[in-house]
Amino acid sequence: MSQAQFKRFVSLTADRINMFWRKLHSSNQEHDSDQKNAKVNELKAAIGHLSGRSLQYCSNACLRRYLEARSWNVDKAKKMLEETIKWRSTYKPEEIRWNEVANEGETGKIYRADFHDRYGRTVLIMRPGMQNTSGADNQIRHLVYLIENAILNLSEGQEQMSWLIDFTGWSFSTKISIKTSRDTTNILQNHYPERLAVAFLYNPPKMFEAFWKVTKYFLDPNTFQKVKFVYPKNKYSVSLMTEFFDVENLPTELGGKVTLQYDHEEFSRLMAQDDVKAAKLWGFDRKLGRANNGYSSAEVVPEPTPLAPPAS
């Protein structure tokens, strides 16, 4: 066999091997997909009859998230989902309206950014140093509202959001209590599984590390892996952040090139518009005049709190 014939033989053999592995990989993917679809159907059957909002909530995509969060164990996913259905029936996160939590957002301590990450995901910016209240229940209700709003504004085909947590101004005097952190983590992990893609903790002070050592024990391993610490002088962590975000969109406080200016009145207008979208999504867009004709007050869109006109 000549050298040219040998090279051709090696090339053909390599092509056949690659083709074999591609077919095998494709076959495995199809098999895996079929298995997961079967798990979704199994979970759907295990949950049983649902109606109203619970039925709307438990879409196939939703069932897949709960299965993913429980390593595709149907029994564990069923227990988790049933606990969420119970929680949603009492907490009613879809009924929270901005005018009920707007006072929590006056300083811009949590708000939805006007940009997406590189993967088209909604971004929530959190600034714990701007904490302006002390009531844990209202703080959590405010966060739940914004998580629901972030989900409402996800790009088509996208199911996860990103968090940017800016520690500018954070100190022990403005810290969130361990109980609030635990309750917040419980809600995020157990009632919004697989909704968080990544959380960047930007420039946390050294004192936060002690707080984190306690808080991290409330996180499951999967969520823990999604939390990234970013320090401006650490090239690796900064480069990791730029993999997810365009610096042209990021505020300067987070290593970007945009001046951060939270406008509470403008954000309130935006949230009032989104409340109408949410009401339509959940079937609450009934005319106010029909509130006494067979519809409960929960099915009526609350009127947004009037906003003061801009100062001249």
mmCIF file of C-alpha atoms in Angstrom:
data_model
loop_
_atom_site.group_PDB
_atom_site.id
_atom_site.type_symbol
_atom_site.label_atom_id
_atom_site.label_comp_id
_atom_site.label_asym_id
_atom_site.label_seq_id
_atom_site.Cartn_x
_atom_site.Cartn_y
_atom_site.Cartn_z
ATOM 1 C CA MET A 1 0.000 0.000 0.000
ATOM 2 C CA SER A 2 1.388 3.334 -1.016
ATOM 3 C CA GLN A 3 1.625 6.268 1.395
ATOM 4 C CA ALA A 4 -1.217 8.051 -0.432
ATOM 5 C CA GLN A 5 -3.418 4.945 -0.243
ATOM 6 C CA PHE A 6 -2.624 4.564 3.442
ATOM 7 C CA LYS A 7 -3.593 8.187 4.168
ATOM 8 C CA ARG A 8 -6.834 7.738 2.261
ATOM 9 C CA PHE A 9 -7.573 4.540 4.199
ATOM 10 C CA VAL A 10 -6.951 6.327 7.528
ATOM 11 C CA SER A 11 -9.148 9.250 6.467
ATOM 12 C CA LEU A 12 -12.027 6.964 5.426
ATOM 13 C CA THR A 13 -11.733 4.959 8.628
ATOM 14 C CA ALA A 14 -11.802 8.128 10.743
ATOM 15 C CA ASP A 15 -14.876 9.365 8.870
ATOM 16 C CA ARG A 16 -16.677 6.072 9.478
ATOM 17 C CA ILE A 17 -15.775 6.111 13.178
ATOM 18 C CA ASN A 18 -16.996 9.689 13.526
ATOM 19 C CA MET A 19 -20.211 8.814 11.715
ATOM 20 C CA PHE A 20 -20.721 5.852 14.033
ATOM 21 C CA TRP A 21 -20.260 7.998 17.170
ATOM 22 C CA ARG A 22 -22.570 10.692 15.834
ATOM 23 C CA LYS A 23 -25.300 8.140 15.183
ATOM 24 C CA LEU A 24 -24.741 6.585 18.599
ATOM 25 C CA HIS A 25 -24.851 9.998 20.291
ATOM 26 C CA SER A 26 -28.003 10.955 18.384
ATOM 27 C CA SER A 27 -29.604 7.638 19.305
ATOM 28 C CA ASN A 28 -28.708 8.131 22.965
ATOM 29 C CA GLN A 29 -30.136 11.640 22.901
ATOM 30 C CA GLU A 30 -33.389 10.417 21.388
ATOM 31 C CA HIS A 31 -33.562 7.630 23.961
ATOM 32 C CA ASP A 32 -32.877 10.095 26.774
ATOM 33 C CA SER A 33 -35.516 12.467 25.424
ATOM 34 C CA ASP A 34 -38.061 9.645 25.214
ATOM 35 C CA GLN A 35 -37.286 8.639 28.794
ATOM 36 C CA LYS A 36 -37.702 12.196 30.049
ATOM 37 C CA ASN A 37 -40.982 12.636 28.198
ATOM 38 C CA ALA A 38 -42.177 9.412 29.799
ATOM 39 C CA LYS A 39 -41.196 10.808 33.215
ATOM 40 C CA VAL A 40 -43.162 13.992 32.523
ATOM 41 C CA ASN A 41 -46.247 11.925 31.656
ATOM 42 C CA GLU A 42 -45.722 9.785 34.737
ATOM 43 C CA LEU A 43 -45.531 12.857 36.970
ATOM 44 C CA LYS A 44 -48.615 14.318 35.312
ATOM 45 C CA ALA A 45 -50.545 11.134 36.060
ATOM 46 C CA ALA A 46 -49.212 11.024 39.625
ATOM 47 C CA ILE A 47 -50.342 14.589 40.340
ATOM 48 C CA GLY A 48 -53.855 13.732 39.219
ATOM 49 C CA HIS A 49 -56.691 16.067 38.330
ATOM 50 C CA LEU A 50 -55.933 19.758 38.497
ATOM 51 C CA SER A 51 -58.060 22.779 37.725
ATOM 52 C CA GLY A 52 -57.877 26.556 37.548
ATOM 53 C CA ARG A 53 -54.531 28.188 38.234
ATOM 54 C CA SER A 54 -52.910 24.921 39.337
ATOM 55 C CA LEU A 55 -53.671 23.394 35.957
ATOM 56 C CA GLN A 56 -52.307 26.463 34.187
ATOM 57 C CA TYR A 57 -49.170 26.430 36.329
ATOM 58 C CA CYS A 58 -48.403 22.727 35.792
ATOM 59 C CA SER A 59 -47.406 22.867 32.141
ATOM 60 C CA ASN A 60 -45.094 20.236 30.683
ATOM 61 C CA ALA A 61 -42.198 22.687 30.959
ATOM 62 C CA CYS A 62 -43.034 23.205 34.626
ATOM 63 C CA LEU A 63 -43.111 19.452 35.289
ATOM 64 C CA ARG A 64 -39.723 19.095 33.614
ATOM 65 C CA ARG A 65 -38.242 21.752 35.914
ATOM 66 C CA TYR A 66 -39.429 19.926 39.011
ATOM 67 C CA LEU A 67 -38.143 16.613 37.674
ATOM 68 C CA GLU A 68 -34.805 18.219 36.827
ATOM 69 C CA ALA A 69 -34.572 19.645 40.348
ATOM 70 C CA ARG A 70 -35.112 16.179 41.801
ATOM 71 C CA SER A 71 -32.805 14.291 39.422
ATOM 72 C CA TRP A 72 -35.802 12.936 37.499
ATOM 73 C CA ASN A 73 -37.148 11.052 40.499
ATOM 74 C CA VAL A 74 -40.917 11.144 39.978
ATOM 75 C CA ASP A 75 -41.858 10.572 43.629
ATOM 76 C CA LYS A 76 -39.579 13.355 44.887
ATOM 77 C CA ALA A 77 -40.689 15.715 42.117
ATOM 78 C CA LYS A 78 -44.337 14.969 42.919
ATOM 79 C CA LYS A 79 -43.822 15.830 46.593
ATOM 80 C CA MET A 80 -42.009 19.032 45.669
ATOM 81 C CA LEU A 81 -44.645 20.097 43.157
ATOM 82 C CA GLU A 82 -47.514 19.355 45.539
ATOM 83 C CA GLU A 83 -45.857 21.570 48.161
ATOM 84 C CA THR A 84 -45.567 24.370 45.597
ATOM 85 C CA ILE A 85 -49.219 24.025 44.555
ATOM 86 C CA LYS A 86 -50.198 24.283 48.221
ATOM 87 C CA TRP A 87 -47.904 27.295 48.709
ATOM 88 C CA ARG A 88 -49.203 29.086 45.631
ATOM 89 C CA SER A 89 -52.824 28.487 46.679
ATOM 90 C CA THR A 90 -52.202 30.277 49.979
ATOM 91 C CA TYR A 91 -49.457 32.801 49.129
ATOM 92 C CA LYS A 92 -51.018 33.639 45.741
ATOM 93 C CA PRO A 93 -47.868 35.119 44.148
ATOM 94 C CA GLU A 94 -49.679 35.771 40.866
ATOM 95 C CA GLU A 95 -52.079 38.122 42.666
ATOM 96 C CA ILE A 96 -49.417 40.432 44.113
ATOM 97 C CA ARG A 97 -49.549 43.822 42.424
ATOM 98 C CA TRP A 98 -46.874 46.485 42.316
ATOM 99 C CA ASN A 99 -48.839 49.045 44.292
ATOM 100 C CA GLU A 100 -48.786 46.578 47.207
ATOM 101 C CA VAL A 101 -44.987 46.343 47.322
ATOM 102 C CA ALA A 102 -43.874 49.578 45.652
ATOM 103 C CA ASN A 103 -42.636 51.084 48.927
ATOM 104 C CA GLU A 104 -40.101 48.254 49.150
ATOM 105 C CA GLY A 105 -38.699 49.270 45.780
ATOM 106 C CA GLU A 106 -38.284 52.993 46.382
ATOM 107 C CA THR A 107 -34.478 52.770 46.673
ATOM 108 C CA GLY A 108 -34.073 50.339 43.773
ATOM 109 C CA LYS A 109 -32.772 47.581 46.030
ATOM 110 C CA ILE A 110 -34.221 45.008 43.601
ATOM 111 C CA TYR A 111 -35.440 45.683 40.098
ATOM 112 C CA ARG A 112 -35.630 44.116 36.664
ATOM 113 C CA ALA A 113 -32.881 45.391 34.388
ATOM 114 C CA ASP A 114 -33.724 46.885 30.999
ATOM 115 C CA PHE A 115 -31.380 44.395 29.296
ATOM 116 C CA HIS A 116 -31.016 40.634 29.016
ATOM 117 C CA ASP A 117 -27.893 38.527 29.422
ATOM 118 C CA ARG A 118 -26.129 37.018 26.419
ATOM 119 C CA TYR A 119 -28.533 34.065 26.501
ATOM 120 C CA GLY A 120 -31.677 36.185 26.388
ATOM 121 C CA ARG A 121 -32.490 35.730 30.059
ATOM 122 C CA THR A 122 -34.219 38.312 32.236
ATOM 123 C CA VAL A 123 -31.828 40.005 34.677
ATOM 124 C CA LEU A 124 -32.665 41.028 38.223
ATOM 125 C CA ILE A 125 -30.318 43.571 39.796
ATOM 126 C CA MET A 126 -30.117 43.435 43.584
ATOM 127 C CA ARG A 127 -28.439 46.021 45.796
ATOM 128 C CA PRO A 128 -28.614 44.844 49.423
ATOM 129 C CA GLY A 129 -26.822 48.014 50.521
ATOM 130 C CA MET A 130 -29.986 49.937 49.536
ATOM 131 C CA GLN A 131 -32.201 48.123 52.039
ATOM 132 C CA ASN A 132 -34.901 50.549 53.190
ATOM 133 C CA THR A 133 -37.289 48.482 55.331
ATOM 134 C CA SER A 134 -37.142 46.054 58.232
ATOM 135 C CA GLY A 135 -40.226 43.904 57.716
ATOM 136 C CA ALA A 136 -39.085 40.484 56.473
ATOM 137 C CA ASP A 137 -42.524 39.416 55.233
ATOM 138 C CA ASN A 138 -42.903 42.448 52.975
ATOM 139 C CA GLN A 139 -39.305 42.134 51.773
ATOM 140 C CA ILE A 140 -39.940 38.558 50.686
ATOM 141 C CA ARG A 141 -43.271 39.491 49.100
ATOM 142 C CA HIS A 142 -41.472 42.191 47.101
ATOM 143 C CA LEU A 143 -38.876 39.661 45.908
ATOM 144 C CA VAL A 144 -41.544 37.112 44.968
ATOM 145 C CA TYR A 145 -43.358 39.774 42.947
ATOM 146 C CA LEU A 146 -40.171 40.564 41.015
ATOM 147 C CA ILE A 147 -39.378 36.886 40.424
ATOM 148 C CA GLU A 148 -42.868 36.442 38.971
ATOM 149 C CA ASN A 149 -42.316 39.576 36.893
ATOM 150 C CA ALA A 150 -38.945 38.297 35.660
ATOM 151 C CA ILE A 151 -40.607 35.060 34.554
ATOM 152 C CA LEU A 152 -43.360 37.059 32.839
ATOM 153 C CA ASN A 153 -40.683 38.863 30.812
ATOM 154 C CA LEU A 154 -38.555 35.893 29.781
ATOM 155 C CA SER A 155 -37.679 35.629 26.110
ATOM 156 C CA GLU A 156 -39.541 33.019 24.103
ATOM 157 C CA GLY A 157 -38.111 29.567 24.756
ATOM 158 C CA GLN A 158 -36.171 30.774 27.809
ATOM 159 C CA GLU A 159 -37.099 29.630 31.317
ATOM 160 C CA GLN A 160 -34.313 30.970 33.517
ATOM 161 C CA MET A 161 -33.206 34.335 34.860
ATOM 162 C CA SER A 162 -29.885 35.809 35.976
ATOM 163 C CA TRP A 163 -29.183 37.734 39.155
ATOM 164 C CA LEU A 164 -26.634 40.513 39.564
ATOM 165 C CA ILE A 165 -26.042 41.344 43.222
ATOM 166 C CA ASP A 166 -24.137 44.583 43.810
ATOM 167 C CA PHE A 167 -22.682 44.906 47.315
ATOM 168 C CA THR A 168 -21.877 48.607 47.093
ATOM 169 C CA GLY A 169 -22.811 50.186 50.424
ATOM 170 C CA TRP A 170 -23.536 46.882 52.142
ATOM 171 C CA SER A 171 -22.656 46.631 55.820
ATOM 172 C CA PHE A 172 -23.810 44.778 58.913
ATOM 173 C CA SER A 173 -26.240 47.620 59.586
ATOM 174 C CA THR A 174 -28.009 46.907 56.291
ATOM 175 C CA LYS A 175 -27.622 43.146 56.218
ATOM 176 C CA ILE A 176 -30.522 40.751 55.737
ATOM 177 C CA SER A 177 -31.222 38.479 58.689
ATOM 178 C CA ILE A 178 -30.353 34.793 58.604
ATOM 179 C CA LYS A 179 -34.062 33.945 58.934
ATOM 180 C CA THR A 180 -34.968 36.111 55.949
ATOM 181 C CA SER A 181 -32.154 34.545 53.929
ATOM 182 C CA ARG A 182 -33.334 31.073 54.855
ATOM 183 C CA ASP A 183 -36.972 31.819 54.025
ATOM 184 C CA THR A 184 -35.984 33.467 50.745
ATOM 185 C CA THR A 185 -33.762 30.544 49.782
ATOM 186 C CA ASN A 186 -36.533 28.104 50.612
ATOM 187 C CA ILE A 187 -38.976 29.883 48.319
ATOM 188 C CA LEU A 188 -36.483 30.157 45.457
ATOM 189 C CA GLN A 189 -35.282 26.554 45.633
ATOM 190 C CA ASN A 190 -38.528 24.779 46.445
ATOM 191 C CA HIS A 191 -41.087 26.866 44.565
ATOM 192 C CA TYR A 192 -39.065 28.221 41.624
ATOM 193 C CA PRO A 193 -36.834 25.248 40.743
ATOM 194 C CA GLU A 194 -34.539 25.633 37.757
ATOM 195 C CA ARG A 195 -35.531 29.276 37.345
ATOM 196 C CA LEU A 196 -32.137 30.659 38.372
ATOM 197 C CA ALA A 197 -29.392 30.295 35.784
ATOM 198 C CA VAL A 198 -26.627 32.162 37.589
ATOM 199 C CA ALA A 199 -26.191 34.639 40.449
ATOM 200 C CA PHE A 200 -23.163 36.932 40.457
ATOM 201 C CA LEU A 201 -22.164 38.403 43.824
ATOM 202 C CA TYR A 202 -20.217 41.483 42.760
ATOM 203 C CA ASN A 203 -17.483 42.805 45.032
ATOM 204 C CA PRO A 204 -18.820 41.492 48.368
ATOM 205 C CA PRO A 205 -16.932 42.836 51.411
ATOM 206 C CA LYS A 206 -14.824 40.496 53.506
ATOM 207 C CA MET A 207 -17.383 40.613 56.304
ATOM 208 C CA PHE A 208 -19.904 39.017 53.942
ATOM 209 C CA GLU A 209 -17.854 35.831 53.814
ATOM 210 C CA ALA A 210 -18.853 34.973 57.403
ATOM 211 C CA PHE A 211 -22.502 35.588 56.492
ATOM 212 C CA TRP A 212 -22.107 33.416 53.384
ATOM 213 C CA LYS A 213 -20.611 30.527 55.351
ATOM 214 C CA VAL A 214 -23.909 30.277 57.213
ATOM 215 C CA THR A 215 -26.225 31.027 54.297
ATOM 216 C CA LYS A 216 -24.668 28.494 51.919
ATOM 217 C CA TYR A 217 -25.894 25.619 54.081
ATOM 218 C CA PHE A 218 -29.451 26.525 53.075
ATOM 219 C CA LEU A 219 -28.580 25.939 49.417
ATOM 220 C CA ASP A 220 -28.776 22.639 47.621
ATOM 221 C CA PRO A 221 -25.588 21.715 45.714
ATOM 222 C CA ASN A 222 -27.105 22.590 42.343
ATOM 223 C CA THR A 223 -28.058 26.104 43.446
ATOM 224 C CA PHE A 224 -24.719 26.546 45.212
ATOM 225 C CA GLN A 225 -22.884 25.921 41.933
ATOM 226 C CA LYS A 226 -24.821 28.761 40.303
ATOM 227 C CA VAL A 227 -23.506 31.373 42.749
ATOM 228 C CA LYS A 228 -20.383 33.158 41.485
ATOM 229 C CA PHE A 229 -18.246 35.629 43.420
ATOM 230 C CA VAL A 230 -16.842 38.449 41.299
ATOM 231 C CA TYR A 231 -14.061 40.772 42.448
ATOM 232 C CA PRO A 232 -13.090 43.705 40.176
ATOM 233 C CA LYS A 233 -9.355 42.991 40.553
ATOM 234 C CA ASN A 234 -9.705 39.282 39.849
ATOM 235 C CA LYS A 235 -9.281 38.791 36.106
ATOM 236 C CA TYR A 236 -10.791 35.302 36.117
ATOM 237 C CA SER A 237 -14.025 36.286 37.878
ATOM 238 C CA VAL A 238 -14.382 39.407 35.731
ATOM 239 C CA SER A 239 -13.873 37.404 32.525
ATOM 240 C CA LEU A 240 -16.428 34.873 33.772
ATOM 241 C CA MET A 241 -18.964 37.642 34.158
ATOM 242 C CA THR A 242 -18.338 38.959 30.648
ATOM 243 C CA GLU A 243 -19.206 35.507 29.322
ATOM 244 C CA PHE A 244 -22.754 36.139 30.511
ATOM 245 C CA PHE A 245 -23.118 39.897 30.029
ATOM 246 C CA ASP A 246 -22.217 42.546 27.501
ATOM 247 C CA VAL A 247 -20.228 45.267 29.307
ATOM 248 C CA GLU A 248 -22.019 47.828 27.120
ATOM 249 C CA ASN A 249 -25.202 46.980 29.057
ATOM 250 C CA LEU A 250 -23.774 46.632 32.546
ATOM 251 C CA PRO A 251 -23.814 49.516 35.056
ATOM 252 C CA THR A 252 -20.406 50.910 36.003
ATOM 253 C CA GLU A 253 -20.994 49.656 39.558
ATOM 254 C CA LEU A 254 -20.915 46.151 38.112
ATOM 255 C CA GLY A 255 -17.895 46.643 35.895
ATOM 256 C CA GLY A 256 -19.797 47.887 32.856
ATOM 257 C CA LYS A 257 -20.000 51.141 30.934
ATOM 258 C CA VAL A 258 -23.517 52.393 31.737
ATOM 259 C CA THR A 259 -24.368 54.851 34.499
ATOM 260 C CA LEU A 260 -26.862 53.276 36.868
ATOM 261 C CA GLN A 261 -29.877 55.511 37.461
ATOM 262 C CA TYR A 262 -32.875 53.817 39.022
ATOM 263 C CA ASP A 263 -36.032 55.849 38.412
ATOM 264 C CA HIS A 264 -38.705 54.628 40.802
ATOM 265 C CA GLU A 265 -41.559 56.447 39.083
ATOM 266 C CA GLU A 266 -40.617 55.128 35.654
ATOM 267 C CA PHE A 267 -40.154 51.611 37.009
ATOM 268 C CA SER A 268 -43.554 51.862 38.726
ATOM 269 C CA ARG A 269 -45.171 52.763 35.409
ATOM 270 C CA LEU A 270 -43.528 49.756 33.806
ATOM 271 C CA MET A 271 -44.689 47.448 36.601
ATOM 272 C CA ALA A 272 -48.249 48.788 36.347
ATOM 273 C CA GLN A 273 -48.218 47.843 32.656
ATOM 274 C CA ASP A 274 -46.838 44.411 33.490
ATOM 275 C CA ASP A 275 -49.560 43.923 36.099
ATOM 276 C CA VAL A 276 -52.073 44.161 33.269
ATOM 277 C CA LYS A 277 -50.098 41.552 31.294
ATOM 278 C CA ALA A 278 -49.992 39.268 34.339
ATOM 279 C CA ALA A 279 -53.713 39.703 34.910
ATOM 280 C CA LYS A 280 -54.429 38.618 31.339
ATOM 281 C CA LEU A 281 -52.088 35.656 31.672
ATOM 282 C CA TRP A 282 -53.816 34.394 34.814
ATOM 283 C CA GLY A 283 -57.327 35.345 33.721
ATOM 284 C CA PHE A 284 -57.803 38.246 36.117
ATOM 285 C CA ASP A 285 -58.531 40.806 33.404
ATOM 286 C CA ARG A 286 -62.192 41.184 34.330
ATOM 287 C CA LYS A 287 -63.828 44.561 34.104
ATOM 288 C CA LEU A 288 -64.103 46.238 37.479
ATOM 289 C CA GLY A 289 -67.814 46.643 36.934
ATOM 290 C CA ARG A 290 -68.237 42.871 36.946
ATOM 291 C CA ALA A 291 -66.664 42.386 40.365
ATOM 292 C CA ASN A 292 -70.061 41.970 41.954
ATOM 293 C CA ASN A 293 -71.472 39.788 39.177
ATOM 294 C CA GLY A 294 -69.980 36.408 39.949
ATOM 295 C CA TYR A 295 -66.285 37.258 40.179
ATOM 296 C CA SER A 296 -64.300 37.442 43.386
ATOM 297 C CA SER A 297 -62.161 40.481 44.124
ATOM 298 C CA ALA A 298 -59.078 38.317 43.522
ATOM 299 C CA GLU A 299 -60.101 38.059 39.867
ATOM 300 C CA VAL A 300 -60.141 41.798 39.375
ATOM 301 C CA VAL A 301 -57.085 43.789 38.389
ATOM 302 C CA PRO A 302 -56.301 46.293 41.150
ATOM 303 C CA GLU A 303 -55.995 49.868 39.950
ATOM 304 C CA PRO A 304 -52.347 50.975 40.112
ATOM 305 C CA THR A 305 -51.510 53.649 42.622
ATOM 306 C CA PRO A 306 -51.499 57.035 40.844
ATOM 307 C CA LEU A 307 -48.002 58.369 40.385
ATOM 308 C CA ALA A 308 -47.043 61.954 40.949
ATOM 309 C CA PRO A 309 -46.205 63.825 37.740
ATOM 310 C CA PRO A 310 -42.510 64.452 37.110
ATOM 311 C CA ALA A 311 -41.123 67.556 38.728
ATOM 312 C CA SER A 312 -40.982 70.461 36.290
#
